[in-house]
Amino acid sequence: MKSKKSLYSKEARLQRRKHRVATLIKKTATSPRLIVWKSNTHTSAQIVDAQGKVLAYMTDKDTKGTKTERAFAVGKIIAEQAKKQNVDTVVFDRNGNRYHGRIKAVSE
């Protein structure tokens, strides 16, 4: 039996959110996924089709502003790249992160 601490740790909560999101995404496997990744300092996003091919990628390493402003710029640029690839709809994969702050800014 797992200890109570390990059930409620940050890593365990993140893994539960990732699993929950992954099951929802598998149901819509025909659409490309917009995968968002964030660290303490940077945010990046990529669009991956059903076969695993990366259609577009963007990171905020060359942009200026606050972290949320840079994340918004990442979302704007990746949307432009997706339109060039004729991708109109995507499935948003927040990669287990909560939908607020920088993750929300990328999706907007």
mmCIF file of C-alpha atoms in Angstrom, residues 14-108:
data_model
loop_
_atom_site.group_PDB
_atom_site.id
_atom_site.type_symbol
_atom_site.label_atom_id
_atom_site.label_comp_id
_atom_site.label_asym_id
_atom_site.label_seq_id
_atom_site.Cartn_x
_atom_site.Cartn_y
_atom_site.Cartn_z
ATOM 1 C CA LEU A 14 0.477 15.759 -12.223
ATOM 2 C CA GLN A 15 0.471 12.137 -13.389
ATOM 3 C CA ARG A 16 -3.259 11.809 -12.629
ATOM 4 C CA ARG A 17 -4.020 14.978 -14.635
ATOM 5 C CA LYS A 18 -1.847 13.776 -17.535
ATOM 6 C CA HIS A 19 -3.650 10.430 -17.598
ATOM 7 C CA ARG A 20 -7.066 12.098 -17.482
ATOM 8 C CA VAL A 21 -6.186 14.455 -20.347
ATOM 9 C CA ALA A 22 -4.609 11.650 -22.398
ATOM 10 C CA THR A 23 -7.759 9.522 -22.263
ATOM 11 C CA LEU A 24 -9.843 12.417 -23.572
ATOM 12 C CA ILE A 25 -7.379 13.115 -26.374
ATOM 13 C CA LYS A 26 -7.295 9.491 -27.529
ATOM 14 C CA LYS A 27 -11.018 9.718 -28.265
ATOM 15 C CA THR A 28 -10.342 12.422 -30.864
ATOM 16 C CA ALA A 29 -7.270 10.876 -32.470
ATOM 17 C CA THR A 30 -8.064 12.192 -35.961
ATOM 18 C CA SER A 31 -7.394 15.850 -35.091
ATOM 19 C CA PRO A 32 -3.879 17.261 -34.619
ATOM 20 C CA ARG A 33 -2.843 18.017 -31.024
ATOM 21 C CA LEU A 34 -1.553 21.331 -29.707
ATOM 22 C CA ILE A 35 0.859 20.251 -26.972
ATOM 23 C CA VAL A 36 1.937 22.942 -24.510
ATOM 24 C CA TRP A 37 5.014 22.531 -22.326
ATOM 25 C CA LYS A 38 6.179 24.950 -19.669
ATOM 26 C CA SER A 39 9.134 25.245 -17.352
ATOM 27 C CA ASN A 40 9.798 27.815 -14.659
ATOM 28 C CA THR A 41 11.167 30.251 -17.224
ATOM 29 C CA HIS A 42 9.949 29.288 -20.712
ATOM 30 C CA THR A 43 6.877 28.082 -22.570
ATOM 31 C CA SER A 44 6.790 26.138 -25.826
ATOM 32 C CA ALA A 45 4.078 24.642 -27.981
ATOM 33 C CA GLN A 46 3.941 22.256 -30.904
ATOM 34 C CA ILE A 47 1.258 20.884 -33.196
ATOM 35 C CA VAL A 48 1.519 17.144 -33.841
ATOM 36 C CA ASP A 49 -0.675 15.207 -36.275
ATOM 37 C CA ALA A 50 -2.128 11.739 -35.653
ATOM 38 C CA GLN A 51 0.947 10.003 -37.113
ATOM 39 C CA GLY A 52 3.306 11.863 -34.759
ATOM 40 C CA LYS A 53 4.690 14.329 -37.315
ATOM 41 C CA VAL A 54 5.394 17.826 -35.959
ATOM 42 C CA LEU A 55 3.549 20.392 -38.083
ATOM 43 C CA ALA A 56 4.546 23.542 -36.182
ATOM 44 C CA TYR A 57 6.746 24.438 -33.215
ATOM 45 C CA MET A 58 7.333 27.651 -31.269
ATOM 46 C CA THR A 59 9.125 28.643 -28.086
ATOM 47 C CA ASP A 60 9.346 31.946 -26.223
ATOM 48 C CA LYS A 61 13.122 32.115 -25.888
ATOM 49 C CA ASP A 62 13.460 35.030 -28.361
ATOM 50 C CA THR A 63 10.495 37.121 -27.172
ATOM 51 C CA LYS A 64 10.348 39.912 -24.567
ATOM 52 C CA GLY A 65 7.853 40.662 -21.802
ATOM 53 C CA THR A 66 6.417 38.840 -18.835
ATOM 54 C CA LYS A 67 6.018 35.079 -18.914
ATOM 55 C CA THR A 68 2.297 35.345 -19.641
ATOM 56 C CA GLU A 69 2.837 37.874 -22.436
ATOM 57 C CA ARG A 70 5.476 35.617 -23.992
ATOM 58 C CA ALA A 71 3.110 32.639 -23.744
ATOM 59 C CA PHE A 72 0.397 34.651 -25.523
ATOM 60 C CA ALA A 73 2.906 35.453 -28.291
ATOM 61 C CA VAL A 74 3.741 31.739 -28.602
ATOM 62 C CA GLY A 75 0.054 30.938 -29.078
ATOM 63 C CA LYS A 76 -0.362 33.675 -31.658
ATOM 64 C CA ILE A 77 2.652 32.598 -33.727
ATOM 65 C CA ILE A 78 1.827 28.886 -33.588
ATOM 66 C CA ALA A 79 -1.703 29.690 -34.761
ATOM 67 C CA GLU A 80 -0.260 31.500 -37.771
ATOM 68 C CA GLN A 81 2.020 28.546 -38.518
ATOM 69 C CA ALA A 82 -0.948 26.170 -38.259
ATOM 70 C CA LYS A 83 -2.957 28.222 -40.749
ATOM 71 C CA LYS A 84 -0.066 27.981 -43.217
ATOM 72 C CA GLN A 85 -0.274 24.181 -42.828
ATOM 73 C CA ASN A 86 -4.093 24.317 -43.440
ATOM 74 C CA VAL A 87 -4.873 23.190 -39.886
ATOM 75 C CA ASP A 88 -8.123 24.784 -38.703
ATOM 76 C CA THR A 89 -8.939 22.823 -35.533
ATOM 77 C CA VAL A 90 -6.683 21.189 -32.967
ATOM 78 C CA VAL A 91 -7.146 19.289 -29.727
ATOM 79 C CA PHE A 92 -5.585 21.215 -26.833
ATOM 80 C CA ASP A 93 -3.194 19.040 -24.797
ATOM 81 C CA ARG A 94 -2.223 20.962 -21.682
ATOM 82 C CA ASN A 95 0.195 18.177 -20.735
ATOM 83 C CA GLY A 96 -1.187 17.750 -17.224
ATOM 84 C CA ASN A 97 -0.891 21.420 -16.293
ATOM 85 C CA ARG A 98 -3.813 23.320 -14.853
ATOM 86 C CA TYR A 99 -5.695 25.559 -17.289
ATOM 87 C CA HIS A 100 -4.714 28.996 -16.005
ATOM 88 C CA GLY A 101 -1.916 31.521 -16.421
ATOM 89 C CA ARG A 102 0.505 30.712 -19.225
ATOM 90 C CA ILE A 103 -1.387 27.612 -20.397
ATOM 91 C CA LYS A 104 -4.543 29.688 -20.793
ATOM 92 C CA ALA A 105 -2.602 32.461 -22.552
ATOM 93 C CA VAL A 106 -1.288 30.018 -25.180
ATOM 94 C CA SER A 107 -4.786 28.702 -25.909
ATOM 95 C CA GLU A 108 -6.282 32.171 -26.304
#
